[in-house]
Amino acid sequence: MPGDVIHLNVGGKRFSTSRHTLIWIPDSFFTSMLSGRISSQMDETGAIFIDRDPVIFSVILNFMRTKEVDFGNVDISALRHEAEFFGITPLVSRLTLCEDLEHASCGDVLFHGYLNPPEPPLPPPSAEKKRHSTSVVDLVGATGGQGACARSPGSVSRHDAESARSSRPVSEMCVTVQSGEHRQVRPASEVLLCHSTVLDKMLIHHSTCHDEPLKVTMVRGHHNWLCVAYPHFVCCFRMKDTAGWQLRWTSPYMEDVVERVAINAKVLNPENPNKMVAAAMGNMIQLWSVADDGTSREIGKFSLNVSVDSLFFIGSQLVALSQTGKVGVWHAMSQHWQIQDVVPVSSYDTAGSFLLLGCENGSIYYIDMQKFPLRMKDNDLLVTELYKDPSGDMVTALSVYLTPKTSISGNWIEIAYGTSSGTVRVIVQHPETVGSGPQLFQTFTVHRSPVIKVMLSEKHLVSVCSEYNHVRTWSVTRFRGMISTQPGSTPLASFKIVSLEDVDPIVSYSASNDIGPYGEQDDQQVFIQKVVPETNQLFIRLSSNGQRVCVIKSVDSFNVSAFCVHECEGSNRMGSRPRRYLFTGHSNGAIQMWDLTTALDKMVKSDQGTVKDGGPTAKELVKLLEQCDLSSSRSPTPYVSPAPSVCNIAPSQLGPTIGPWVKQSETDTEREGATGGDYMETVETDTQITRI
């Protein structure tokens, strides 16, 4: 009867209320439970046991009694989460409105603009037919004595690969393996045993390329131009003083997945002053010339013979690097492409016309691109060894700083580098002692893990090791622009830039989601912290002390898939200065722009001299990790309630076990309630992440 007293045991705390109080809201958890549609448990006293938070439940029960909300010490987000679970629709509506008032689709004061996704080019009929009929990946040969990285003619079709991931037992499936013109049907268990990792990567590759054709994979800027990469095409935006940002060019459809892009908006060639845009797909590089009006022509396609790991311009030269030790250079004046073999490369940096390479043998080499055309007849780049690490450790990070000119003979060159043993060294080159080579200036041994980042600027030395991106910084003393020994470099700060990454991300993920530091060496530099792979939120922090500058959150709630920091030229108006922007690419294909110059100015004005850690607080970190379970347990949590932040996650992608397990809520299924309403239940699946 409506007046019956119902006894509840919620998380160990007893509540008593009337039946009418629990059922006046239709289609709720309680109407389903009291009608018998949802099974319930009884404790030893006969009370209905509900395994939820009793503190939050008391607020919900009071609302059901009085229709008034008394938050007390309860967080609004947590209260809305529980109200959604119990299906208290009136309360959910009120709490959602309260949260919506804190956010706007127009963003906050730092939001600068929104570029809509471009119209993707249509693939040619031949490419579409080829995509459905030919094999997608070459598997590593299990016989023949080939190494782990060797490629064999054996291949598995996309259909067979997807079948290998279906729900049927592996013992019941067969896979067609093609070698040349011969086909062979083999048990799937045998193929998966040899090639499981390759199949995993192929399915991730296929899912990324075809399920999300508009997902932004890389963003690069140069002057007032922006180059954006998508899985199968590239587009360019241009910024004008009065018209703002406009789409100027879209490339044709490319069958292979775009992994790297580069743009040069100021080509010093009177005969061809157009912009240069390059895209790398595997070992192939495609280069275009793009005019201001959007017309373009293809310059050519070049091969590095190995996978392209880095693609960038130095002046008019396009440079492609591979970690295996190959350097490819295309020069705008000579229209010539050539490849040079060097020692396997583990890091690099550019300074003026110089390309510096940190290598696995512990040496630092440099190439002067200005001398490149003079060496054309020799078909050889002028690669010179600059310095050898005293311990012979691999050079894993490199940073070059050119001081203002100090004499007629040239610059005082300063180089900071990190090694695989965790050592950070600073070497200097005097203008008067060019022939004798750089001299060791300072050594730091504060890291116990390999150094993955190093940055030497006018005021600071910053290094990052692989242990949760642990950052150490020093203040640099200078005399007449040159680094000084009195009092030398003094320790400044120690903090971490925690960033989690998928086990098998797309090839361009690390390059397009790099933490930095970003900015000119004579200005303030920042880290961009992306805590989890699937997030719409970024933390901007000073590289010198880790202090938080601001937090960027997507205005349309789509996840950030790529980002870059770029300084755009000021307008022609008097007094206009360049401004620094953060460009974020998103999973829906849009580009969002954020004004970092304003953010830095606001931080300086509000700074009271106290330096606070700028990383996510414990509460913010837990909120970001609500879609992840970093424990080793793979059991689903009872009574999982739907969380809005995990409703749009892509299908789980299983890879080899390298890092901690992560649970991602992926699919929502519905079950009928007692009165015909829908009760939402979240189904969990497993994927993995590993720490950078």
mmCIF file of C-alpha atoms in Angstrom, residues 289-549:
data_model
loop_
_atom_site.group_PDB
_atom_site.id
_atom_site.type_symbol
_atom_site.label_atom_id
_atom_site.label_comp_id
_atom_site.label_asym_id
_atom_site.label_seq_id
_atom_site.Cartn_x
_atom_site.Cartn_y
_atom_site.Cartn_z
ATOM 1 C CA SER A 289 53.038 24.219 -53.883
ATOM 2 C CA VAL A 290 50.006 26.201 -52.631
ATOM 3 C CA ALA A 291 49.237 29.784 -53.693
ATOM 4 C CA ASP A 292 47.459 32.406 -51.598
ATOM 5 C CA ASP A 293 44.276 31.978 -53.631
ATOM 6 C CA GLY A 294 44.160 28.243 -52.901
ATOM 7 C CA THR A 295 45.390 26.942 -56.250
ATOM 8 C CA SER A 296 48.048 24.260 -56.001
ATOM 9 C CA ARG A 297 50.245 21.939 -57.968
ATOM 10 C CA GLU A 298 51.956 18.747 -56.938
ATOM 11 C CA ILE A 299 55.742 19.097 -56.938
ATOM 12 C CA GLY A 300 56.493 15.432 -56.568
ATOM 13 C CA LYS A 301 56.597 12.276 -54.506
ATOM 14 C CA PHE A 302 59.776 11.154 -52.812
ATOM 15 C CA SER A 303 60.803 8.044 -50.914
ATOM 16 C CA LEU A 304 63.040 7.853 -47.848
ATOM 17 C CA ASN A 305 63.085 4.041 -48.198
ATOM 18 C CA VAL A 306 62.289 3.755 -44.463
ATOM 19 C CA SER A 307 59.505 5.108 -42.269
ATOM 20 C CA VAL A 308 59.528 8.901 -41.829
ATOM 21 C CA ASP A 309 59.712 9.781 -38.125
ATOM 22 C CA SER A 310 60.063 13.584 -38.442
ATOM 23 C CA LEU A 311 59.155 16.022 -41.220
ATOM 24 C CA PHE A 312 59.961 19.753 -41.161
ATOM 25 C CA PHE A 313 61.389 22.689 -43.114
ATOM 26 C CA ILE A 314 64.708 24.460 -42.558
ATOM 27 C CA GLY A 315 64.496 27.572 -44.701
ATOM 28 C CA SER A 316 63.530 26.386 -48.178
ATOM 29 C CA GLN A 317 64.702 22.820 -47.563
ATOM 30 C CA LEU A 318 62.299 20.034 -46.689
ATOM 31 C CA VAL A 319 63.916 17.589 -44.271
ATOM 32 C CA ALA A 320 62.747 14.063 -43.494
ATOM 33 C CA LEU A 321 64.355 12.073 -40.686
ATOM 34 C CA SER A 322 64.246 8.431 -39.729
ATOM 35 C CA GLN A 323 65.463 6.992 -36.447
ATOM 36 C CA THR A 324 67.233 4.294 -38.425
ATOM 37 C CA GLY A 325 69.778 6.902 -39.556
ATOM 38 C CA LYS A 326 68.525 8.325 -42.830
ATOM 39 C CA VAL A 327 68.203 12.014 -43.698
ATOM 40 C CA GLY A 328 66.262 13.082 -46.789
ATOM 41 C CA VAL A 329 66.524 16.669 -48.078
ATOM 42 C CA TRP A 330 64.642 18.473 -50.858
ATOM 43 C CA HIS A 331 65.864 21.937 -51.853
ATOM 44 C CA ALA A 332 63.494 24.514 -53.337
ATOM 45 C CA MET A 333 66.169 26.155 -55.529
ATOM 46 C CA SER A 334 67.631 23.027 -57.099
ATOM 47 C CA GLN A 335 64.397 20.947 -57.039
ATOM 48 C CA HIS A 336 66.543 17.999 -56.021
ATOM 49 C CA TRP A 337 65.881 15.174 -53.525
ATOM 50 C CA GLN A 338 68.689 13.208 -51.962
ATOM 51 C CA ILE A 339 69.158 10.786 -49.086
ATOM 52 C CA GLN A 340 72.107 10.585 -46.730
ATOM 53 C CA ASP A 341 72.906 7.701 -44.374
ATOM 54 C CA VAL A 342 74.040 8.679 -40.881
ATOM 55 C CA VAL A 343 74.296 6.996 -37.483
ATOM 56 C CA PRO A 344 70.898 5.952 -36.001
ATOM 57 C CA VAL A 345 69.256 9.146 -34.738
ATOM 58 C CA SER A 346 67.693 9.411 -31.267
ATOM 59 C CA SER A 347 67.055 13.200 -31.099
ATOM 60 C CA TYR A 348 67.392 16.369 -33.143
ATOM 61 C CA ASP A 349 67.075 20.155 -33.035
ATOM 62 C CA THR A 350 67.390 23.056 -35.468
ATOM 63 C CA ALA A 351 69.089 26.423 -35.086
ATOM 64 C CA GLY A 352 69.141 28.860 -37.987
ATOM 65 C CA SER A 353 70.338 26.902 -41.007
ATOM 66 C CA PHE A 354 71.804 24.107 -38.863
ATOM 67 C CA LEU A 355 70.335 20.663 -38.250
ATOM 68 C CA LEU A 356 71.820 18.965 -35.189
ATOM 69 C CA LEU A 357 71.453 15.229 -34.689
ATOM 70 C CA GLY A 358 71.833 13.409 -31.378
ATOM 71 C CA CYS A 359 72.711 9.804 -32.134
ATOM 72 C CA GLU A 360 72.725 6.433 -30.460
ATOM 73 C CA ASN A 361 76.542 6.242 -30.473
ATOM 74 C CA GLY A 362 76.765 9.230 -28.106
ATOM 75 C CA SER A 363 77.814 11.764 -30.747
ATOM 76 C CA ILE A 364 76.216 15.029 -31.854
ATOM 77 C CA TYR A 365 76.430 15.742 -35.587
ATOM 78 C CA TYR A 366 75.428 18.844 -37.515
ATOM 79 C CA ILE A 367 74.494 19.644 -41.108
ATOM 80 C CA ASP A 368 74.672 23.203 -42.455
ATOM 81 C CA MET A 369 71.787 23.475 -44.897
ATOM 82 C CA GLN A 370 73.203 26.637 -46.443
ATOM 83 C CA LYS A 371 76.082 24.573 -47.814
ATOM 84 C CA PHE A 372 73.760 21.892 -49.141
ATOM 85 C CA PRO A 373 73.516 23.187 -52.758
ATOM 86 C CA LEU A 374 77.336 23.369 -52.981
ATOM 87 C CA ARG A 375 77.556 19.641 -52.327
ATOM 88 C CA MET A 376 75.162 18.650 -55.074
ATOM 89 C CA LYS A 377 77.805 17.289 -57.432
ATOM 90 C CA ASP A 378 79.135 15.034 -54.674
ATOM 91 C CA ASN A 379 75.621 13.794 -53.901
ATOM 92 C CA ASP A 380 76.547 13.947 -50.254
ATOM 93 C CA LEU A 381 75.501 16.063 -47.292
ATOM 94 C CA LEU A 382 78.202 17.700 -45.236
ATOM 95 C CA VAL A 383 77.684 15.776 -41.975
ATOM 96 C CA THR A 384 80.178 16.795 -39.307
ATOM 97 C CA GLU A 385 80.703 15.385 -35.816
ATOM 98 C CA LEU A 386 80.415 18.231 -33.319
ATOM 99 C CA TYR A 387 80.809 16.547 -29.939
ATOM 100 C CA LYS A 388 81.141 13.107 -28.329
ATOM 101 C CA ASP A 389 79.576 12.383 -24.941
ATOM 102 C CA PRO A 390 82.332 11.596 -22.406
ATOM 103 C CA SER A 391 80.489 8.450 -21.249
ATOM 104 C CA GLY A 392 79.417 7.408 -24.728
ATOM 105 C CA ASP A 393 75.730 7.398 -23.691
ATOM 106 C CA MET A 394 72.963 7.719 -26.276
ATOM 107 C CA VAL A 395 71.924 11.355 -26.830
ATOM 108 C CA THR A 396 68.165 11.172 -26.232
ATOM 109 C CA ALA A 397 67.311 14.914 -26.087
ATOM 110 C CA LEU A 398 68.872 17.984 -27.681
ATOM 111 C CA SER A 399 68.431 21.767 -27.501
ATOM 112 C CA VAL A 400 70.466 24.515 -29.198
ATOM 113 C CA TYR A 401 70.545 28.176 -28.149
ATOM 114 C CA LEU A 402 72.146 30.844 -30.348
ATOM 115 C CA THR A 403 73.047 33.912 -28.316
ATOM 116 C CA PRO A 404 72.945 37.400 -29.840
ATOM 117 C CA LYS A 405 75.985 38.106 -31.972
ATOM 118 C CA THR A 406 78.980 38.809 -29.755
ATOM 119 C CA SER A 407 81.691 39.405 -32.361
ATOM 120 C CA ILE A 408 82.296 39.630 -36.063
ATOM 121 C CA SER A 409 83.208 35.949 -36.190
ATOM 122 C CA GLY A 410 79.749 34.732 -35.189
ATOM 123 C CA ASN A 411 77.575 33.500 -32.320
ATOM 124 C CA TRP A 412 78.293 31.925 -28.994
ATOM 125 C CA ILE A 413 76.564 28.550 -29.489
ATOM 126 C CA GLU A 414 75.181 26.775 -26.424
ATOM 127 C CA ILE A 415 73.905 23.199 -26.546
ATOM 128 C CA ALA A 416 72.104 21.275 -23.813
ATOM 129 C CA TYR A 417 71.543 17.549 -24.237
ATOM 130 C CA GLY A 418 70.265 14.612 -22.216
ATOM 131 C CA THR A 419 71.355 10.995 -22.320
ATOM 132 C CA SER A 420 69.912 7.528 -21.836
ATOM 133 C CA SER A 421 71.565 7.327 -18.392
ATOM 134 C CA GLY A 422 69.710 10.434 -17.136
ATOM 135 C CA THR A 423 72.637 12.865 -17.409
ATOM 136 C CA VAL A 424 72.117 16.447 -18.596
ATOM 137 C CA ARG A 425 75.116 18.313 -20.009
ATOM 138 C CA VAL A 426 75.675 21.818 -21.331
ATOM 139 C CA ILE A 427 78.409 22.479 -23.905
ATOM 140 C CA VAL A 428 79.434 25.848 -25.391
ATOM 141 C CA GLN A 429 81.193 26.929 -28.598
ATOM 142 C CA HIS A 430 83.175 30.204 -28.563
ATOM 143 C CA PRO A 431 83.267 32.224 -31.793
ATOM 144 C CA GLU A 432 87.053 32.465 -31.469
ATOM 145 C CA THR A 433 87.544 28.708 -30.967
ATOM 146 C CA VAL A 434 85.396 27.260 -33.745
ATOM 147 C CA GLY A 435 88.161 24.951 -34.872
ATOM 148 C CA SER A 436 88.684 23.332 -31.466
ATOM 149 C CA GLY A 437 85.052 22.257 -31.000
ATOM 150 C CA PRO A 438 82.580 22.834 -28.129
ATOM 151 C CA GLN A 439 83.728 22.672 -24.529
ATOM 152 C CA LEU A 440 81.892 20.916 -21.686
ATOM 153 C CA PHE A 441 80.417 23.625 -19.459
ATOM 154 C CA GLN A 442 78.212 21.885 -16.881
ATOM 155 C CA THR A 443 76.873 18.431 -15.959
ATOM 156 C CA PHE A 444 73.742 17.496 -13.980
ATOM 157 C CA THR A 445 73.005 13.958 -12.740
ATOM 158 C CA VAL A 446 69.618 14.499 -11.062
ATOM 159 C CA HIS A 447 67.601 12.085 -13.236
ATOM 160 C CA ARG A 448 67.600 8.331 -12.731
ATOM 161 C CA SER A 449 65.658 7.605 -15.928
ATOM 162 C CA PRO A 450 66.466 8.460 -19.570
ATOM 163 C CA VAL A 451 66.078 12.134 -20.419
ATOM 164 C CA ILE A 452 63.390 12.569 -23.095
ATOM 165 C CA LYS A 453 63.209 16.384 -23.249
ATOM 166 C CA VAL A 454 65.657 19.220 -22.728
ATOM 167 C CA MET A 455 65.299 22.946 -23.419
ATOM 168 C CA LEU A 456 67.922 25.671 -23.001
ATOM 169 C CA SER A 457 66.488 29.185 -23.168
ATOM 170 C CA GLU A 458 67.621 32.665 -22.240
ATOM 171 C CA LYS A 459 66.684 32.311 -18.566
ATOM 172 C CA HIS A 460 66.130 28.617 -17.881
ATOM 173 C CA LEU A 461 67.365 25.088 -18.432
ATOM 174 C CA VAL A 462 64.560 22.503 -18.444
ATOM 175 C CA SER A 463 64.916 18.723 -18.588
ATOM 176 C CA VAL A 464 62.294 15.954 -18.557
ATOM 177 C CA CYS A 465 62.912 12.264 -17.873
ATOM 178 C CA SER A 466 60.742 9.275 -18.703
ATOM 179 C CA GLU A 467 59.536 8.710 -15.113
ATOM 180 C CA TYR A 468 56.036 10.193 -15.313
ATOM 181 C CA ASN A 469 57.565 13.108 -17.258
ATOM 182 C CA HIS A 470 59.507 14.291 -14.224
ATOM 183 C CA VAL A 471 60.716 17.854 -14.854
ATOM 184 C CA ARG A 472 63.767 19.544 -13.327
ATOM 185 C CA THR A 473 64.512 23.204 -14.000
ATOM 186 C CA TRP A 474 67.422 25.544 -13.340
ATOM 187 C CA SER A 475 67.795 29.313 -13.629
ATOM 188 C CA VAL A 476 70.571 30.364 -16.012
ATOM 189 C CA THR A 477 72.848 33.318 -15.264
ATOM 190 C CA ARG A 478 74.096 35.302 -18.250
ATOM 191 C CA PHE A 479 76.690 38.033 -18.750
ATOM 192 C CA ARG A 480 76.369 40.116 -21.915
ATOM 193 C CA GLY A 481 74.031 37.486 -23.317
ATOM 194 C CA MET A 482 76.407 34.581 -22.732
ATOM 195 C CA ILE A 483 76.001 31.841 -20.134
ATOM 196 C CA SER A 484 78.045 32.598 -17.043
ATOM 197 C CA THR A 485 79.775 30.505 -14.398
ATOM 198 C CA GLN A 486 79.105 33.033 -11.641
ATOM 199 C CA PRO A 487 76.934 31.993 -9.904
ATOM 200 C CA GLY A 488 76.119 29.467 -12.635
ATOM 201 C CA SER A 489 72.897 27.495 -13.000
ATOM 202 C CA THR A 490 70.905 27.157 -9.777
ATOM 203 C CA PRO A 491 68.065 24.650 -9.128
ATOM 204 C CA LEU A 492 64.641 26.179 -9.553
ATOM 205 C CA ALA A 493 61.815 23.613 -9.514
ATOM 206 C CA SER A 494 60.880 19.940 -9.647
ATOM 207 C CA PHE A 495 57.448 18.687 -10.777
ATOM 208 C CA LYS A 496 55.752 16.116 -13.013
ATOM 209 C CA ILE A 497 53.672 16.372 -16.193
ATOM 210 C CA VAL A 498 51.656 13.157 -15.889
ATOM 211 C CA SER A 499 50.344 12.022 -19.254
ATOM 212 C CA LEU A 500 48.865 8.620 -20.086
ATOM 213 C CA GLU A 501 48.901 7.110 -23.533
ATOM 214 C CA ASP A 502 47.245 4.185 -25.305
ATOM 215 C CA VAL A 503 49.308 1.049 -25.736
ATOM 216 C CA ASP A 504 48.974 1.185 -29.520
ATOM 217 C CA PRO A 505 48.213 4.784 -30.478
ATOM 218 C CA ILE A 506 48.161 5.962 -34.059
ATOM 219 C CA VAL A 507 51.600 6.676 -35.496
ATOM 220 C CA SER A 508 51.277 10.456 -35.261
ATOM 221 C CA TYR A 509 49.943 10.521 -31.666
ATOM 222 C CA SER A 510 53.231 11.262 -29.884
ATOM 223 C CA ALA A 511 54.181 14.006 -32.354
ATOM 224 C CA SER A 512 50.756 15.671 -32.303
ATOM 225 C CA ASN A 513 50.271 15.443 -28.512
ATOM 226 C CA ASP A 514 53.763 16.429 -27.400
ATOM 227 C CA ILE A 515 53.960 18.079 -23.964
ATOM 228 C CA GLY A 516 56.513 20.677 -25.139
ATOM 229 C CA PRO A 517 57.913 22.985 -23.878
ATOM 230 C CA TYR A 518 56.519 25.467 -26.422
ATOM 231 C CA GLY A 519 57.524 29.057 -27.073
ATOM 232 C CA GLU A 520 60.457 31.174 -28.173
ATOM 233 C CA GLN A 521 63.690 30.737 -26.233
ATOM 234 C CA ASP A 522 63.744 34.406 -25.240
ATOM 235 C CA ASP A 523 60.162 34.315 -23.917
ATOM 236 C CA GLN A 524 58.070 32.392 -21.410
ATOM 237 C CA GLN A 525 57.614 28.756 -22.397
ATOM 238 C CA VAL A 526 54.771 26.429 -21.480
ATOM 239 C CA PHE A 527 53.994 22.746 -21.145
ATOM 240 C CA ILE A 528 50.713 21.365 -22.516
ATOM 241 C CA GLN A 529 49.500 18.551 -20.257
ATOM 242 C CA LYS A 530 47.026 16.027 -21.638
ATOM 243 C CA VAL A 531 46.386 13.686 -18.726
ATOM 244 C CA VAL A 532 44.463 10.890 -20.486
ATOM 245 C CA PRO A 533 44.223 9.982 -24.190
ATOM 246 C CA GLU A 534 40.474 10.530 -24.454
ATOM 247 C CA THR A 535 39.822 13.952 -22.944
ATOM 248 C CA ASN A 536 38.497 17.363 -23.897
ATOM 249 C CA GLN A 537 40.653 19.177 -21.353
ATOM 250 C CA LEU A 538 44.266 20.444 -21.375
ATOM 251 C CA PHE A 539 46.353 21.992 -18.595
ATOM 252 C CA ILE A 540 48.707 24.830 -19.579
ATOM 253 C CA ARG A 541 51.703 25.178 -17.236
ATOM 254 C CA LEU A 542 54.854 27.282 -17.140
ATOM 255 C CA SER A 543 57.905 25.234 -18.075
ATOM 256 C CA SER A 544 60.113 27.046 -15.554
ATOM 257 C CA ASN A 545 58.212 26.183 -12.361
ATOM 258 C CA GLY A 546 55.148 24.127 -13.319
ATOM 259 C CA GLN A 547 52.723 26.846 -12.285
ATOM 260 C CA ARG A 548 49.288 26.589 -13.879
ATOM 261 C CA VAL A 549 48.555 29.217 -16.506
#
